[in-house]
Amino acid sequence: MRIKRRKTRVVKIGRVSVGGGHPVAIQSMVKYKTSEAEICLRQIRELENAGCEIVRLAIKDRADAAALGRIKSRVKIPLVADIHFDFRLALEAIDSGADKIRLNPGNIYKKEEVRAVAAAARLAGIPIRIGLNSGSVKEAGSGRMPDRLVKSALDYIKLFEGLKFRDLVISLKASNVLDTVSAYKKLADLCDYPFHLGVTATGSPFRGAIKSSIALGALLLEGIGDTIRVSLTDTPAREVYAARAILESLSLRHFGHTLISCPTCGRCEVDLVKLVKELENALAGVRINRLPGKPVRPLTIAVMGCVVNGPGEAREADIGIAFGKKEGLLFKKGKPVKKVSYADCVDVLLKEIAK
């Protein structure tokens, strides 16, 4: 199966292009007050190391807007200024070098205020995200949430288009998976702007990752989505790892080698859980890059715990090992190579991967 991406305009956020078939970009958000510039810089560098490609910062006051400029001068990753209630903060963030502005139609909706932000963004050559959220959607009433989100988005889009500003990214986030999916699918047929995907207020890391995976996966499978954020009540780096896992599981992006392993059962006679964690940690720092003259292909590595499905799974992977009682049989490119002891298997697999 091949995912057919939705055709959209291309929007450039700093050095990252989204939409128009460009790779789905990963975003996260700094979780400290922006005026605490040094702390924010440390978290941004952690995000970059995790594989984040766009970072958003909350701009609550003028001190935050000023600090954005100090942060901007020390990083290369694109910075998005998250603006609510006061449009003047968007103007100050633009002056501080923001690569993109997020506006919430639920609390910045006066035409003269929107016009001022659009004019400043046009002059700076940066895009604006129309960031709708079910918790602050302006349209009240008894209508279904997806319809309210879509109506609010279309009204705001019309306002910008009336101002001849079309450098837009749209998001329609609800805390409910079904509402989120429905809203994005409805709007996908009504405009050609790139979408930033996410589920808002997902909760704890475990439940949040599941909710995000279901919603984002359902949309991405239909080709909807150009940049994503997995919102978790956790460190932002964890959000990035979850986003990477979603994109890799759909073969939309490859960030490293893929490790598959069995869930274990009563037939497993080795500590496979320990082994997989050790191997996963070792592979976490391995990035897939294209070296000059030598393309590096991501590998699938299988680690299986018994002789039922193990040999077959290991044989189908690029490199695999299927365990018996105290040792495993190493496979490479579908062929058995040699027997390997449990104690040596991680070192052996890492050497084979590096070849």
Short mmCIF file of N, CA and C in Angstrom, two decimals, residues 3-9 19-22 157 168-170 184-197 219-226:
data_model
loop_
_atom_site.label_atom_id
_atom_site.label_comp_id
_atom_site.label_asym_id
_atom_site.label_seq_id
_atom_site.Cartn_x
_atom_site.Cartn_y
_atom_site.Cartn_z
N ILE A 3 0.64 5.44 0.44
CA ILE A 3 -0.21 6.55 0.86
C ILE A 3 -0.13 7.67 -0.18
N LYS A 4 -1.30 8.11 -0.66
CA LYS A 4 -1.36 9.21 -1.61
C LYS A 4 -1.62 10.49 -0.85
N ARG A 5 -0.63 11.37 -0.82
CA ARG A 5 -0.73 12.60 -0.04
C ARG A 5 -1.72 13.58 -0.66
N ARG A 6 -2.45 14.28 0.20
CA ARG A 6 -3.35 15.34 -0.24
C ARG A 6 -2.54 16.47 -0.87
N LYS A 7 -3.02 17.01 -1.99
CA LYS A 7 -2.33 18.09 -2.67
C LYS A 7 -2.63 19.41 -1.96
N THR A 8 -1.57 20.12 -1.59
CA THR A 8 -1.73 21.40 -0.88
C THR A 8 -0.75 22.42 -1.42
N ARG A 9 -0.95 23.64 -0.98
CA ARG A 9 0.05 24.68 -1.20
C ARG A 9 1.30 24.34 -0.40
N GLY A 19 3.76 20.85 3.24
CA GLY A 19 2.77 20.80 2.18
C GLY A 19 3.40 20.52 0.84
N GLY A 20 2.56 20.30 -0.15
CA GLY A 20 3.06 20.09 -1.51
C GLY A 20 3.89 18.83 -1.67
N GLY A 21 3.68 17.84 -0.83
CA GLY A 21 4.43 16.60 -0.93
C GLY A 21 5.72 16.57 -0.15
N HIS A 22 6.07 17.65 0.53
CA HIS A 22 7.27 17.64 1.37
C HIS A 22 7.07 16.67 2.54
N ILE A 157 -10.27 31.80 7.44
CA ILE A 157 -9.58 31.72 6.15
C ILE A 157 -10.11 32.79 5.20
N LEU A 168 -0.81 30.30 4.71
CA LEU A 168 -1.50 29.79 5.89
C LEU A 168 -1.29 28.29 6.10
N VAL A 169 -1.28 27.91 7.37
CA VAL A 169 -1.35 26.50 7.79
C VAL A 169 -2.55 26.41 8.73
N ILE A 170 -3.29 25.31 8.66
CA ILE A 170 -4.52 25.18 9.44
C ILE A 170 -4.42 24.01 10.41
N TYR A 184 -10.85 17.47 10.46
CA TYR A 184 -9.81 17.56 9.44
C TYR A 184 -10.29 17.00 8.11
N LYS A 185 -11.01 15.89 8.13
CA LYS A 185 -11.49 15.29 6.88
C LYS A 185 -12.48 16.21 6.17
N LYS A 186 -13.35 16.86 6.95
CA LYS A 186 -14.31 17.79 6.34
C LYS A 186 -13.60 18.96 5.67
N LEU A 187 -12.64 19.55 6.39
CA LEU A 187 -11.96 20.72 5.85
C LEU A 187 -11.03 20.37 4.69
N ALA A 188 -10.53 19.14 4.66
CA ALA A 188 -9.61 18.72 3.60
C ALA A 188 -10.25 18.85 2.22
N ASP A 189 -11.57 18.71 2.15
CA ASP A 189 -12.28 18.81 0.87
C ASP A 189 -12.65 20.24 0.51
N LEU A 190 -12.38 21.19 1.42
CA LEU A 190 -12.86 22.55 1.23
C LEU A 190 -11.76 23.59 1.04
N CYS A 191 -10.50 23.18 1.17
CA CYS A 191 -9.40 24.13 0.96
C CYS A 191 -8.14 23.36 0.58
N ASP A 192 -7.12 24.10 0.15
CA ASP A 192 -5.86 23.44 -0.24
C ASP A 192 -4.69 23.90 0.61
N TYR A 193 -4.97 24.38 1.82
CA TYR A 193 -3.90 24.79 2.72
C TYR A 193 -3.32 23.57 3.44
N PRO A 194 -2.03 23.58 3.73
CA PRO A 194 -1.44 22.46 4.49
C PRO A 194 -2.00 22.42 5.90
N PHE A 195 -2.05 21.21 6.45
CA PHE A 195 -2.61 21.00 7.79
C PHE A 195 -1.53 20.64 8.79
N HIS A 196 -1.64 21.25 9.97
CA HIS A 196 -0.87 20.83 11.13
C HIS A 196 -1.77 19.93 11.97
N LEU A 197 -1.39 18.67 12.13
CA LEU A 197 -2.24 17.70 12.83
C LEU A 197 -1.89 17.60 14.31
N LEU A 219 -5.71 9.91 9.85
CA LEU A 219 -5.63 10.99 8.88
C LEU A 219 -4.47 10.81 7.90
N LEU A 220 -3.31 10.46 8.44
CA LEU A 220 -2.14 10.29 7.58
C LEU A 220 -2.33 9.16 6.57
N LEU A 221 -3.04 8.12 6.96
CA LEU A 221 -3.32 7.02 6.04
C LEU A 221 -4.12 7.49 4.83
N GLU A 222 -4.90 8.53 5.02
CA GLU A 222 -5.69 9.09 3.91
C GLU A 222 -4.96 10.22 3.22
N GLY A 223 -3.68 10.41 3.58
CA GLY A 223 -2.88 11.44 2.93
C GLY A 223 -3.07 12.83 3.49
N ILE A 224 -3.79 12.94 4.61
CA ILE A 224 -4.07 14.24 5.22
C ILE A 224 -3.05 14.53 6.31
N GLY A 225 -2.38 15.67 6.20
CA GLY A 225 -1.42 16.05 7.24
C GLY A 225 -0.06 16.38 6.66
N ASP A 226 0.47 17.53 7.06
CA ASP A 226 1.74 17.99 6.52
C ASP A 226 2.78 18.27 7.60
#
